[in-house]
Coordinates of N, CA, C and O in Angstrom, one line a residue:
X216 N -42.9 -41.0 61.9 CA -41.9 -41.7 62.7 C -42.5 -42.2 64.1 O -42.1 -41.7 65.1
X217 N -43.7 -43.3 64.0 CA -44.0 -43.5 65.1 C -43.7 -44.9 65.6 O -44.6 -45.6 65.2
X218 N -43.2 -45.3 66.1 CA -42.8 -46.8 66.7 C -43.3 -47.7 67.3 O -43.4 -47.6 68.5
X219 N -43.7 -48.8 66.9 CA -44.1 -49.8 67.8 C -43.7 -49.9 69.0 O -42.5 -49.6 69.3
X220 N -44.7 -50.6 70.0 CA -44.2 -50.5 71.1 C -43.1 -51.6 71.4 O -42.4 -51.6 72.4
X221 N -43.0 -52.7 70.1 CA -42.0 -53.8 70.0 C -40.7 -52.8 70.3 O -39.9 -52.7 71.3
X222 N -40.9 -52.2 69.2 CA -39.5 -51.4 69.0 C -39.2 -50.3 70.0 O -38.1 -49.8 70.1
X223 N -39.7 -50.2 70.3 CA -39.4 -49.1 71.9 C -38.5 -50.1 72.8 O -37.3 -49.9 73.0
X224 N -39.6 -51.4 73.3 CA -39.0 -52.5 74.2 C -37.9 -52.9 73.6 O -37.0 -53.2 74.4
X225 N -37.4 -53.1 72.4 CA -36.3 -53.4 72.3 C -34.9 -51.8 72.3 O -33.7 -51.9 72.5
X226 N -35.3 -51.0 72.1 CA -34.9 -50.0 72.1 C -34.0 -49.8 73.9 O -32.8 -49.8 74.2
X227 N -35.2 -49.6 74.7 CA -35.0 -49.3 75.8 C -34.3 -50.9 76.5 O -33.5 -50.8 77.4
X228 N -34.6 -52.1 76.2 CA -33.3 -53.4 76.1 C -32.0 -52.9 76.2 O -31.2 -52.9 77.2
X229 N -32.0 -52.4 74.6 CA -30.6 -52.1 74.2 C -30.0 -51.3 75.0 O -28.9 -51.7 75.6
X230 N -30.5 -50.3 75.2 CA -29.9 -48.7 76.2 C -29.2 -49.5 77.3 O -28.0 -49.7 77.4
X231 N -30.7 -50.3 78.3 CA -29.8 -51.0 79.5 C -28.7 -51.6 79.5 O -27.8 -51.4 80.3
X232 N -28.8 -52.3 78.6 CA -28.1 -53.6 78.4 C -26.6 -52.5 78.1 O -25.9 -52.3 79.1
X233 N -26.4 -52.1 77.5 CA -25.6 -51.8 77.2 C -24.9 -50.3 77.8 O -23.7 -50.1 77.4
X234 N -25.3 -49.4 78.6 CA -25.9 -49.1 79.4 C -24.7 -49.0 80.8 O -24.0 -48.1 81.3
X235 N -25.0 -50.5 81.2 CA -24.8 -51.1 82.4 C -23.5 -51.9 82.2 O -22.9 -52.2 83.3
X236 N -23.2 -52.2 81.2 CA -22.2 -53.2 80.9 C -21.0 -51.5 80.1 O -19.8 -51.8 79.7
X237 N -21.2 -50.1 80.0 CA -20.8 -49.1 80.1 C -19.7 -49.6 78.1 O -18.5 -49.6 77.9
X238 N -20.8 -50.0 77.2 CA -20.7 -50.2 75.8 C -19.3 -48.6 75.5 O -19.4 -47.4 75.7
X239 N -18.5 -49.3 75.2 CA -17.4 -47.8 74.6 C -18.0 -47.1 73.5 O -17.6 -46.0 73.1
X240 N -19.1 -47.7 72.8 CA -19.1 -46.9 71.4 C -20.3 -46.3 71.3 O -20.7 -45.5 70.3
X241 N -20.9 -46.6 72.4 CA -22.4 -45.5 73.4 C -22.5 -45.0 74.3 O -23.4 -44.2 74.7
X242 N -21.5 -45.4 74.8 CA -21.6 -45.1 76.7 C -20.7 -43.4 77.0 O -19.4 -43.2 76.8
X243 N -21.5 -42.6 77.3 CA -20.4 -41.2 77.3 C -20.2 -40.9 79.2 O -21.1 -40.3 79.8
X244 N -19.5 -41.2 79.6 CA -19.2 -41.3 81.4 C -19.0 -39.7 81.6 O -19.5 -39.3 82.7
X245 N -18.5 -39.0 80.9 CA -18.5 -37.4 80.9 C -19.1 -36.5 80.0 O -19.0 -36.9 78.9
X246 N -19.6 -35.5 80.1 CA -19.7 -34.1 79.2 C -18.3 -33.9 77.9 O -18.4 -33.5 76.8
X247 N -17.5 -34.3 78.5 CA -16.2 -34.3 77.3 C -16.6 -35.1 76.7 O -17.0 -34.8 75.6
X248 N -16.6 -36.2 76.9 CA -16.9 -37.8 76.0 C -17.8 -37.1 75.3 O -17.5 -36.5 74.2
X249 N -19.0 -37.0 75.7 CA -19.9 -36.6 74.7 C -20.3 -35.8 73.8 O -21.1 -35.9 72.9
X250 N -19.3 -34.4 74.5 CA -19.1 -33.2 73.5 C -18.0 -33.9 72.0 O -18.3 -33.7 70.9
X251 N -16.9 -34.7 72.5 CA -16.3 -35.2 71.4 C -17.2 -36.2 70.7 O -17.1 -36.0 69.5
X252 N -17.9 -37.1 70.8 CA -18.6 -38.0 69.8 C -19.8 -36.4 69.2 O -19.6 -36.5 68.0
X253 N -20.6 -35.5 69.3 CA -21.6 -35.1 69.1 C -20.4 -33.9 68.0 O -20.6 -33.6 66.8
X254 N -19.2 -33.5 68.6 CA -18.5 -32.5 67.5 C -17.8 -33.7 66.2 O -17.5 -33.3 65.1
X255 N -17.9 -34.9 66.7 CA -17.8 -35.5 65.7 C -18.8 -35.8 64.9 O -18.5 -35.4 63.8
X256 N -20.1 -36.2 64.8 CA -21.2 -36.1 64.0 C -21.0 -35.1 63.2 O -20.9 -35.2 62.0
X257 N -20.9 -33.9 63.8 CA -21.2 -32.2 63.5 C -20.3 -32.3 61.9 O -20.6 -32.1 60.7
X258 N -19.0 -32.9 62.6 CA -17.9 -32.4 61.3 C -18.4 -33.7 60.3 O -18.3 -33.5 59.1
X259 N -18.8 -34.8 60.7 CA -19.0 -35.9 59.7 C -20.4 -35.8 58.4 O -20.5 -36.2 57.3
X260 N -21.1 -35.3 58.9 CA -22.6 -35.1 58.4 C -22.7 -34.0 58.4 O -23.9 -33.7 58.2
X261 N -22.0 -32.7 58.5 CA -22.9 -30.9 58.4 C -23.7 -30.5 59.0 O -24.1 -29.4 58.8
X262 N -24.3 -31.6 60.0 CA -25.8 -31.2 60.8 C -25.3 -31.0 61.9 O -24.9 -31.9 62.7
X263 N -25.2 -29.2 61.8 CA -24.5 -28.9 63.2 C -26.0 -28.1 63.5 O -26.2 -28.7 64.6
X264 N -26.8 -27.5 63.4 CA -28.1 -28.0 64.1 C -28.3 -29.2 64.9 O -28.2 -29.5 66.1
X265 N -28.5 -29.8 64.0 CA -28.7 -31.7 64.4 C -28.0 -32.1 65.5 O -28.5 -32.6 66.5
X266 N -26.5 -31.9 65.2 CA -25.6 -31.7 66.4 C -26.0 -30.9 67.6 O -25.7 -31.5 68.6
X267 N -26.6 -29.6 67.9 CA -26.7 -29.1 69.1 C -28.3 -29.3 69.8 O -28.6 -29.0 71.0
X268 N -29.0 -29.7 68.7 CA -29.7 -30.8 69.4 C -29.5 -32.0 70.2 O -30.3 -32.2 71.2
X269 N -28.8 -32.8 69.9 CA -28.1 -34.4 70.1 C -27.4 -33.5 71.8 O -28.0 -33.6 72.8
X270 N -26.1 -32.7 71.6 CA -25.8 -31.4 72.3 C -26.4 -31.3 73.7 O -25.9 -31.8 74.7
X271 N -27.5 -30.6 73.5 CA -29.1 -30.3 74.4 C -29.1 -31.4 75.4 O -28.5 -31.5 76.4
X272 N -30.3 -32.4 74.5 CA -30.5 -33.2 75.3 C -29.2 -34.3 75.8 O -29.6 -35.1 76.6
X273 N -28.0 -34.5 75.6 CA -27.4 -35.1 76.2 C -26.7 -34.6 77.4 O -26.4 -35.3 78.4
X274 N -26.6 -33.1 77.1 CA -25.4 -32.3 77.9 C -26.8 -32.4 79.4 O -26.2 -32.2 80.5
X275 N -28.1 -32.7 79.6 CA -29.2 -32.6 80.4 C -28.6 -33.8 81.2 O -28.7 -33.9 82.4
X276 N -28.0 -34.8 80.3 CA -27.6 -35.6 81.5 C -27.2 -35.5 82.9 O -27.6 -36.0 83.9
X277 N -26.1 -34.3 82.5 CA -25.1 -33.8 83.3 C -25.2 -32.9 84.3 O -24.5 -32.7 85.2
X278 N -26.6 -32.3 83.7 CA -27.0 -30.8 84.1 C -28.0 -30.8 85.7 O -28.1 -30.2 86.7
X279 N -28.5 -31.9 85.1 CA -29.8 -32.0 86.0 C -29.8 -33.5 87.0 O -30.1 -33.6 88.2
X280 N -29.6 -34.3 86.3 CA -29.3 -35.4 87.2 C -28.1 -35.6 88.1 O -26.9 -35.4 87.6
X281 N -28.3 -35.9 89.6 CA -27.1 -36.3 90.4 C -27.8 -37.8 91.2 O -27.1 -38.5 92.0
X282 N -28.5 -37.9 91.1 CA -29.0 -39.7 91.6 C -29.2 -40.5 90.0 O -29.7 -40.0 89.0
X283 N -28.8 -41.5 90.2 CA -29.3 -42.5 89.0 C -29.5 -43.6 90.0 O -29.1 -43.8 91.1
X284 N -30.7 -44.8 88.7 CA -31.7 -46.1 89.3 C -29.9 -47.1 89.4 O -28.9 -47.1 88.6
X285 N -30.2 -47.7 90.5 CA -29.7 -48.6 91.0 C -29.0 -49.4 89.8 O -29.7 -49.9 88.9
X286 N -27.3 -49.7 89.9 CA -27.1 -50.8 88.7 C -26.7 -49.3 87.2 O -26.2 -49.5 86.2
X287 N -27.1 -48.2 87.7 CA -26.2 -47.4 86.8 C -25.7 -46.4 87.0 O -26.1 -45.5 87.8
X288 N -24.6 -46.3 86.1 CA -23.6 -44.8 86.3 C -24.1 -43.8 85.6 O -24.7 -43.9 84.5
X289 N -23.7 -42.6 86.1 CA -23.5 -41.6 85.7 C -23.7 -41.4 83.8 O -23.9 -42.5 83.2
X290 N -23.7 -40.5 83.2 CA -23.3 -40.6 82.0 C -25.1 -40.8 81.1 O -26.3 -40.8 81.4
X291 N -24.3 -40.9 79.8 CA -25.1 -40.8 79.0 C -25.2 -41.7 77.8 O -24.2 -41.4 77.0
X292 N -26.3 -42.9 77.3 CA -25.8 -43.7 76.1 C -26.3 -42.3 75.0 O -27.0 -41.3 75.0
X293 N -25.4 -43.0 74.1 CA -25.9 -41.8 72.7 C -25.1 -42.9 71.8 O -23.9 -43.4 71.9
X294 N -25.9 -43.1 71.0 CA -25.4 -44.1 70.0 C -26.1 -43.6 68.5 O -27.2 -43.0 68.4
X295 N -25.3 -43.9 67.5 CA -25.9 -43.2 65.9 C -25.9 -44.7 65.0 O -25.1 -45.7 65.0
X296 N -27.0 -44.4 64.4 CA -27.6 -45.4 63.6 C -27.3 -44.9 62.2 O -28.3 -44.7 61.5
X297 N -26.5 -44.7 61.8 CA -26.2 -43.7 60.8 C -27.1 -44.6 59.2 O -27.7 -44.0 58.4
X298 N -26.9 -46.2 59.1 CA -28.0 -46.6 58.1 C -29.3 -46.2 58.1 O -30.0 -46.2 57.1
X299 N -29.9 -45.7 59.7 CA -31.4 -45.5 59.5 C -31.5 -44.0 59.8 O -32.5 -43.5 60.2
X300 N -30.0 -42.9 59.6 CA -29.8 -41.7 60.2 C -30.7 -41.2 61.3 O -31.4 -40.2 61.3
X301 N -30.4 -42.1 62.1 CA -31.1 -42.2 63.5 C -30.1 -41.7 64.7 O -28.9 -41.6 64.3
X302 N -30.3 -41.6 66.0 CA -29.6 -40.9 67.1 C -30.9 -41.6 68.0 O -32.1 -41.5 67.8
X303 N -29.8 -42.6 69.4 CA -30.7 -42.6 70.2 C -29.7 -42.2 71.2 O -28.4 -42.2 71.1
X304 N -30.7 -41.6 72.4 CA -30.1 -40.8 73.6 C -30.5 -41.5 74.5 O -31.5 -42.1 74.2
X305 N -30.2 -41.8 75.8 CA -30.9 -41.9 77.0 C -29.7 -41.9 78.0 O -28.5 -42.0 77.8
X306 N -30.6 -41.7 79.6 CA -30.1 -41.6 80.8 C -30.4 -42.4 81.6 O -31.1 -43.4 81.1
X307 N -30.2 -42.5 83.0 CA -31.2 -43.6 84.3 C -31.1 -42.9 85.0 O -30.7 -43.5 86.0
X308 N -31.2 -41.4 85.3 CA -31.3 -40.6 86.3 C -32.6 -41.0 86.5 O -33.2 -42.1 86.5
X309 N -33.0 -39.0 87.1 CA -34.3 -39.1 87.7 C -35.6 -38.8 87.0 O -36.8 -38.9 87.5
X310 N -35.1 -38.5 85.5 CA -36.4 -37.9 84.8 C -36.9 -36.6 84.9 O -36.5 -35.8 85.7
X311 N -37.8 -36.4 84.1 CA -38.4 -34.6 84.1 C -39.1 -34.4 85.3 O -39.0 -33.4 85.9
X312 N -39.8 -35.3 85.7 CA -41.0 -34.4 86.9 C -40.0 -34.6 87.8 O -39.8 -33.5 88.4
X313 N -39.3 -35.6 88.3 CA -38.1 -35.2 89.6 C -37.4 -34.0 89.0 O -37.6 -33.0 89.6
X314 N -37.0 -34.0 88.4 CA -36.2 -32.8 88.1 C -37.0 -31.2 88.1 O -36.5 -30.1 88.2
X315 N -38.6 -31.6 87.8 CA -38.9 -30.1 88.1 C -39.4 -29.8 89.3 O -39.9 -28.7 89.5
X316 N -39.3 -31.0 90.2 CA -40.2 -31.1 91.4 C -40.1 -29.9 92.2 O -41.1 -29.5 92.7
X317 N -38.5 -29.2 92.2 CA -38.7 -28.0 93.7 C -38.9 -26.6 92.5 O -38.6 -25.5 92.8
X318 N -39.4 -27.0 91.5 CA -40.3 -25.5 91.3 C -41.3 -25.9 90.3 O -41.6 -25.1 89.4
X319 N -41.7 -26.9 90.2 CA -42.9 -27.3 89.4 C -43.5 -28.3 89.7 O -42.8 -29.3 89.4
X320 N -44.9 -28.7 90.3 CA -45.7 -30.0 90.7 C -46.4 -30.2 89.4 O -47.2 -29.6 88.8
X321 N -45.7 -31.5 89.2 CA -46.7 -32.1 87.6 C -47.2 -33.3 88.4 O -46.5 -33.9 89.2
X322 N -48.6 -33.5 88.2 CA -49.4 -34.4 89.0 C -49.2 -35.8 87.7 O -49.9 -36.8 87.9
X323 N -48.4 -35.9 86.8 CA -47.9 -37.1 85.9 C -47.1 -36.3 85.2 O -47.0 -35.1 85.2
X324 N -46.1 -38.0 84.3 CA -44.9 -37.4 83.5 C -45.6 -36.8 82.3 O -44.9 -35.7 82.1
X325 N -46.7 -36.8 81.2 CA -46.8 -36.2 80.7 C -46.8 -34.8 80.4 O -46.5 -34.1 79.4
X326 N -47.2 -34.3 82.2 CA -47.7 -32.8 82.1 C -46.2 -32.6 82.1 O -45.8 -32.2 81.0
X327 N -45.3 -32.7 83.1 CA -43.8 -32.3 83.5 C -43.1 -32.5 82.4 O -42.1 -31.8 82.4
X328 N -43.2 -33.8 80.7 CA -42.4 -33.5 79.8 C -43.1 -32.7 78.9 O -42.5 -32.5 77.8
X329 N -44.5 -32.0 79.1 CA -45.2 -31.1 78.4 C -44.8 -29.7 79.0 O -45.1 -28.7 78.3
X330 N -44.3 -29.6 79.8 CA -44.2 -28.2 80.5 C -42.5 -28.1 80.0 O -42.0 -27.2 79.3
X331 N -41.8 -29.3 80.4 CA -40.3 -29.3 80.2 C -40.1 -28.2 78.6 O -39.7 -27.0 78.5
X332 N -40.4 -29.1 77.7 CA -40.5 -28.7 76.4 C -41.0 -27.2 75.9 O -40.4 -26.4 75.1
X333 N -42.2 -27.1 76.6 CA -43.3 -25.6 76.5 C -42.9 -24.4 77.3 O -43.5 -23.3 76.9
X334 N -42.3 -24.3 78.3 CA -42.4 -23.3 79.2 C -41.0 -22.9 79.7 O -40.2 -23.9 79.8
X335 N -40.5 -21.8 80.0 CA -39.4 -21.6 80.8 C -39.3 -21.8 81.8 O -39.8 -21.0 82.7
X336 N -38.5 -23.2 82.0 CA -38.8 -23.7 83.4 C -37.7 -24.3 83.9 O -37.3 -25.0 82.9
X337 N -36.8 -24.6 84.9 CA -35.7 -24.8 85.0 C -35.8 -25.4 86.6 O -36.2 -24.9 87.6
X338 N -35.1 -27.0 86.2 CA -35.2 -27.3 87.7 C -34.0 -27.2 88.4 O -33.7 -28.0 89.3
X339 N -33.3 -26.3 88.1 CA -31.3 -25.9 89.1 C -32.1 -24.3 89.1 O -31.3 -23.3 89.0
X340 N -33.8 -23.9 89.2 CA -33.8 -22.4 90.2 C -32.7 -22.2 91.4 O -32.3 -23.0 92.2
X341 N -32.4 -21.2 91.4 CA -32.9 -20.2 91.0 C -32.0 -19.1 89.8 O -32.1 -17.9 89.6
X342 N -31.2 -20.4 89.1 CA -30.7 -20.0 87.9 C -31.6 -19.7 86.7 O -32.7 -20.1 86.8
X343 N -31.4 -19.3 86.0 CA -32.3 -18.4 84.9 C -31.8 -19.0 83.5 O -31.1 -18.4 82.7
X344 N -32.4 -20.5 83.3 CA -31.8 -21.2 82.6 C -33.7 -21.6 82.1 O -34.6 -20.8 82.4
X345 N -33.9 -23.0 81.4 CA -34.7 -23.4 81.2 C -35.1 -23.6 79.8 O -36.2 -24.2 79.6
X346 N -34.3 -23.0 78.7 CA -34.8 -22.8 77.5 C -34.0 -24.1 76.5 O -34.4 -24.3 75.3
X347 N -33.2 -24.7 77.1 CA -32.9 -26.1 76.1 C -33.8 -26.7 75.5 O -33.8 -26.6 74.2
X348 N -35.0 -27.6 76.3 CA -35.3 -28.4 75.8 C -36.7 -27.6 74.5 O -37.2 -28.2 73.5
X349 N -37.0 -26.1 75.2 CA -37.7 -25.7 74.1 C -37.0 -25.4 73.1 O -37.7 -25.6 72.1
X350 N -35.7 -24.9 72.7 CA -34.9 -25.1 71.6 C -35.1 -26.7 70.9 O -35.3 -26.8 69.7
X351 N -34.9 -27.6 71.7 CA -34.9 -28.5 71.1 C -36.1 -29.2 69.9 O -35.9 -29.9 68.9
X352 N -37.5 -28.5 70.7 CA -38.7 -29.2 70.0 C -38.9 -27.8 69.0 O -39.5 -28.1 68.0
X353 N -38.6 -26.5 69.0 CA -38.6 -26.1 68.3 C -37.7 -26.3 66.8 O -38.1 -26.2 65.6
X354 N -36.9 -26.4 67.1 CA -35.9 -27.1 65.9 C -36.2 -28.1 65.4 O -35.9 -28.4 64.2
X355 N -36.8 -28.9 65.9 CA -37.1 -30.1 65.3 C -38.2 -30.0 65.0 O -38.5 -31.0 64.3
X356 N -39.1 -29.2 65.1 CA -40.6 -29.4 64.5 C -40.2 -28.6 63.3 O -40.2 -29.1 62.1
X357 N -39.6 -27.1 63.5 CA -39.6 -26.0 62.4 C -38.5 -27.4 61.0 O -39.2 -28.1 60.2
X358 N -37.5 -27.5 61.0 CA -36.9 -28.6 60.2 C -37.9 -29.7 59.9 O -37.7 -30.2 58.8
X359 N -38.8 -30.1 60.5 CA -39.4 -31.0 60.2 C -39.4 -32.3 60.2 O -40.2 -33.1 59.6
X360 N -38.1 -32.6 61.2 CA -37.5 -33.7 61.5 C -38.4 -34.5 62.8 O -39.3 -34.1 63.4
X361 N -37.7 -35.9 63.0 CA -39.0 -36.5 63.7 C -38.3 -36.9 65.1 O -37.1 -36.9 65.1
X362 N -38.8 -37.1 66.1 CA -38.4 -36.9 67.9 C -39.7 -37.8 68.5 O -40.9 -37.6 68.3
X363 N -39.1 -38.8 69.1 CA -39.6 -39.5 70.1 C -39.2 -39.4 71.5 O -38.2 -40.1 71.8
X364 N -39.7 -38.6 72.7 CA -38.8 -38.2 73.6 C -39.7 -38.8 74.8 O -40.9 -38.5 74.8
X365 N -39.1 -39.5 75.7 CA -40.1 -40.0 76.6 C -39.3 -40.0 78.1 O -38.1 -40.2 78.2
X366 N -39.8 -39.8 78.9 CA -39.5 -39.7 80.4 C -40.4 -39.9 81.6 O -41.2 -39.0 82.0
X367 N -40.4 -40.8 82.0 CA -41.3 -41.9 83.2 C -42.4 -42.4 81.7 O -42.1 -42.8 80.6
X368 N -43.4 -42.2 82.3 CA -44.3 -42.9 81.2 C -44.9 -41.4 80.0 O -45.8 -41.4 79.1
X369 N -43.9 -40.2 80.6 CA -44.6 -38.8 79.3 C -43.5 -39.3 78.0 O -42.5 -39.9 77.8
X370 N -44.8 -38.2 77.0 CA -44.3 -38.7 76.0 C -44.0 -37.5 74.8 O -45.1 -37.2 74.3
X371 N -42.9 -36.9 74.4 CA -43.0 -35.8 73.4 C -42.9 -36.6 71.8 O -42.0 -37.3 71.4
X372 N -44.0 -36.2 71.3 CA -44.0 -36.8 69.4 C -43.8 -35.9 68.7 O -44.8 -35.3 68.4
X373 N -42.4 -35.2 68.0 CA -42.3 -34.5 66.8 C -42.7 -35.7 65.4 O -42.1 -36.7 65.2
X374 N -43.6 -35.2 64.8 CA -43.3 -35.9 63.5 C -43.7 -35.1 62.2 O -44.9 -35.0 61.8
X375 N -42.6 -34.5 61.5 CA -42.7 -34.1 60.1 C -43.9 -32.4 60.9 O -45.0 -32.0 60.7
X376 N -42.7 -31.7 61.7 CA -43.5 -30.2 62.2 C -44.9 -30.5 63.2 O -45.6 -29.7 63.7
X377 N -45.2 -31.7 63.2 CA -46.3 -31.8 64.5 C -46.1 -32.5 66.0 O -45.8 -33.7 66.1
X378 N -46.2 -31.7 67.0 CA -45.9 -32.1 67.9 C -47.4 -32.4 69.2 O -48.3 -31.7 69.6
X379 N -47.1 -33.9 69.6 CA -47.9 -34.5 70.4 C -47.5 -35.0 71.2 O -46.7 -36.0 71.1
X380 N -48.0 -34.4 72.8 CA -47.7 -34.9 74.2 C -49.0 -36.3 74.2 O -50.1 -36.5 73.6
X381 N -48.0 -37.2 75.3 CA -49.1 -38.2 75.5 C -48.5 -38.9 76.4 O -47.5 -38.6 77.0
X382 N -49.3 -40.3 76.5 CA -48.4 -41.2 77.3 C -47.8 -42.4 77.2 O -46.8 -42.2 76.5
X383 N -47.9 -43.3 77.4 CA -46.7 -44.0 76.9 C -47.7 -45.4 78.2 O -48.2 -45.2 79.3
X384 N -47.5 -46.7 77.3 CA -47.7 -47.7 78.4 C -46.9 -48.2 79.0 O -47.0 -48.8 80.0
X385 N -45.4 -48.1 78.2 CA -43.9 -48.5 78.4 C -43.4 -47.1 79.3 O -43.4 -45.9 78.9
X386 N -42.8 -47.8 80.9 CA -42.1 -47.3 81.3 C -40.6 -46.8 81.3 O -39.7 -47.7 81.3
X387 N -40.3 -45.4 81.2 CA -38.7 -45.2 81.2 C -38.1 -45.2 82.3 O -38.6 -44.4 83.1
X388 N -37.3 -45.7 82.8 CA -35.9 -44.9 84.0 C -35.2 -43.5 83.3 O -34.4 -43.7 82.3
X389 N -35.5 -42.5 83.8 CA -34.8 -41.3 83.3 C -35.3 -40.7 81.8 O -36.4 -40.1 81.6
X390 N -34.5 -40.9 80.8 CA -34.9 -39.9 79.6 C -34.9 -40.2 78.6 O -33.8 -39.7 78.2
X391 N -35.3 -41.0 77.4 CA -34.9 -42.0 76.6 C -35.5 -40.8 75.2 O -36.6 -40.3 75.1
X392 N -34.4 -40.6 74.5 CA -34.8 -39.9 73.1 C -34.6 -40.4 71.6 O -33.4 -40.6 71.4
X393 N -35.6 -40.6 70.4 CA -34.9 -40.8 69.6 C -35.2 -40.1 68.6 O -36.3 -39.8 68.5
X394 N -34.2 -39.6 67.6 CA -34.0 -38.4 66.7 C -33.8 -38.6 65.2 O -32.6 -38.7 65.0
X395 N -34.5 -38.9 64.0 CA -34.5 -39.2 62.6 C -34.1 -37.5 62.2 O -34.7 -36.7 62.9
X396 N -33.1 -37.0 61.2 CA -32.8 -36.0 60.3 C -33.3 -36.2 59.2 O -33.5 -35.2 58.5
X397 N -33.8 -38.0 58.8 CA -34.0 -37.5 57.1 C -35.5 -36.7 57.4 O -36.1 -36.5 58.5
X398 N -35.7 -36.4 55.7 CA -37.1 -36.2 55.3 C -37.7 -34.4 55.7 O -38.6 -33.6 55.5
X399 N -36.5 -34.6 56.3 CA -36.6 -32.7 57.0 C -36.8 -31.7 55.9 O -37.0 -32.2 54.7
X400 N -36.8 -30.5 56.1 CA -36.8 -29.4 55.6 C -35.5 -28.4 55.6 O -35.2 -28.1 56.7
X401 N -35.0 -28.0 55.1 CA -34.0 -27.2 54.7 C -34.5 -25.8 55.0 O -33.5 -25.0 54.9
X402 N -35.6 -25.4 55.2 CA -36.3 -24.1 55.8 C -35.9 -23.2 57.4 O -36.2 -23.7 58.4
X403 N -35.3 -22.1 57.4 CA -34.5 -21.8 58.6 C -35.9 -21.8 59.7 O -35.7 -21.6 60.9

């Protein structure tokens, strides 16, 4: 599940565009909004894993960001591709390395969405939180399902249980994720 960079640019297009113009059938303005569209997947499809992944990274919207880039609100797109059983996510906050900045210096977004993922690390210290988003790459590598997760120019690649940090020549505003279920593993 690796994507051209066409399809990224049109990807992160779409998010904006739609985004900003605050689309009803993507656009989640609250944590409720979004807990109701993700408990709907859950009951629609049985992938309540799948679901508290989707969960995870959306509810980070909420959690961690309080500034967003100029031209958007609050909130979170999450939109389901259900022909290509796809889930894309994103935000226009601040991203991982702002967000880990007052207790973690990542000298690029790579290292800060490599640390995000890998380490117990939580940028609302000196709460004793931090374990989301390694839930998240753990579940998806062990299932075997595939994750494109990118923030400023870092870049997390689950594909089919292998996971690869890197970087990206395409810049993000905030947190742009996308999530494939087929082809997975049924393996706890």
């Amino acid at each position: 599940m690796f994507f051209s960079s066409e399809f990224l640019k049109q990807i992160i297009k779409d998010t904006e565009e739609k985004s900003r113009l605050k689309c009803k059938e993507c656009w989640c303005s609250t944590r409720d909004v979004l807990q109701a569209r993700v408990d709907g997947y859950a009951m629609e499809t049985e992938n309540y894993l799948g679901a508290a992944v989707i969960g995870e990274i959306g509810n980070n919207t909420f959690d961690h960001n309080w500034d967003f880039a100029e031209g958007y609100s609050r909130g979170t797109y999450l939109r389901f591709e259900r022909q290509r059983s796809m889930v894309i996510l994103a935000d226009f906050g601040r991203g991982i390395r702002q967000s880990l900045k007052a207790v973690f210096y990542a000298e690029n977004d790579e290292k800060a969405v490599n640390v995000a993922f890998t380490q117990r690390l939580s940028g609302r210290a000196p709460e004793q939180r931090g374990n989301g988003l390694k839930f998240v790459l753990e579940s998806v590598a062990r299932k075997k399902w595939s994750m494109y997760y990118q923030s400023g120019n870092g870049c997390c690649i689950v594909d089919r249980g292998n996971v690869i940090f890197t970087s990206s020549g395409l810049n993000v505003i905030g947190c742009l994720a996308i999530l494939t279920f087929e082809g997975g593993s049924d393996e706890a």
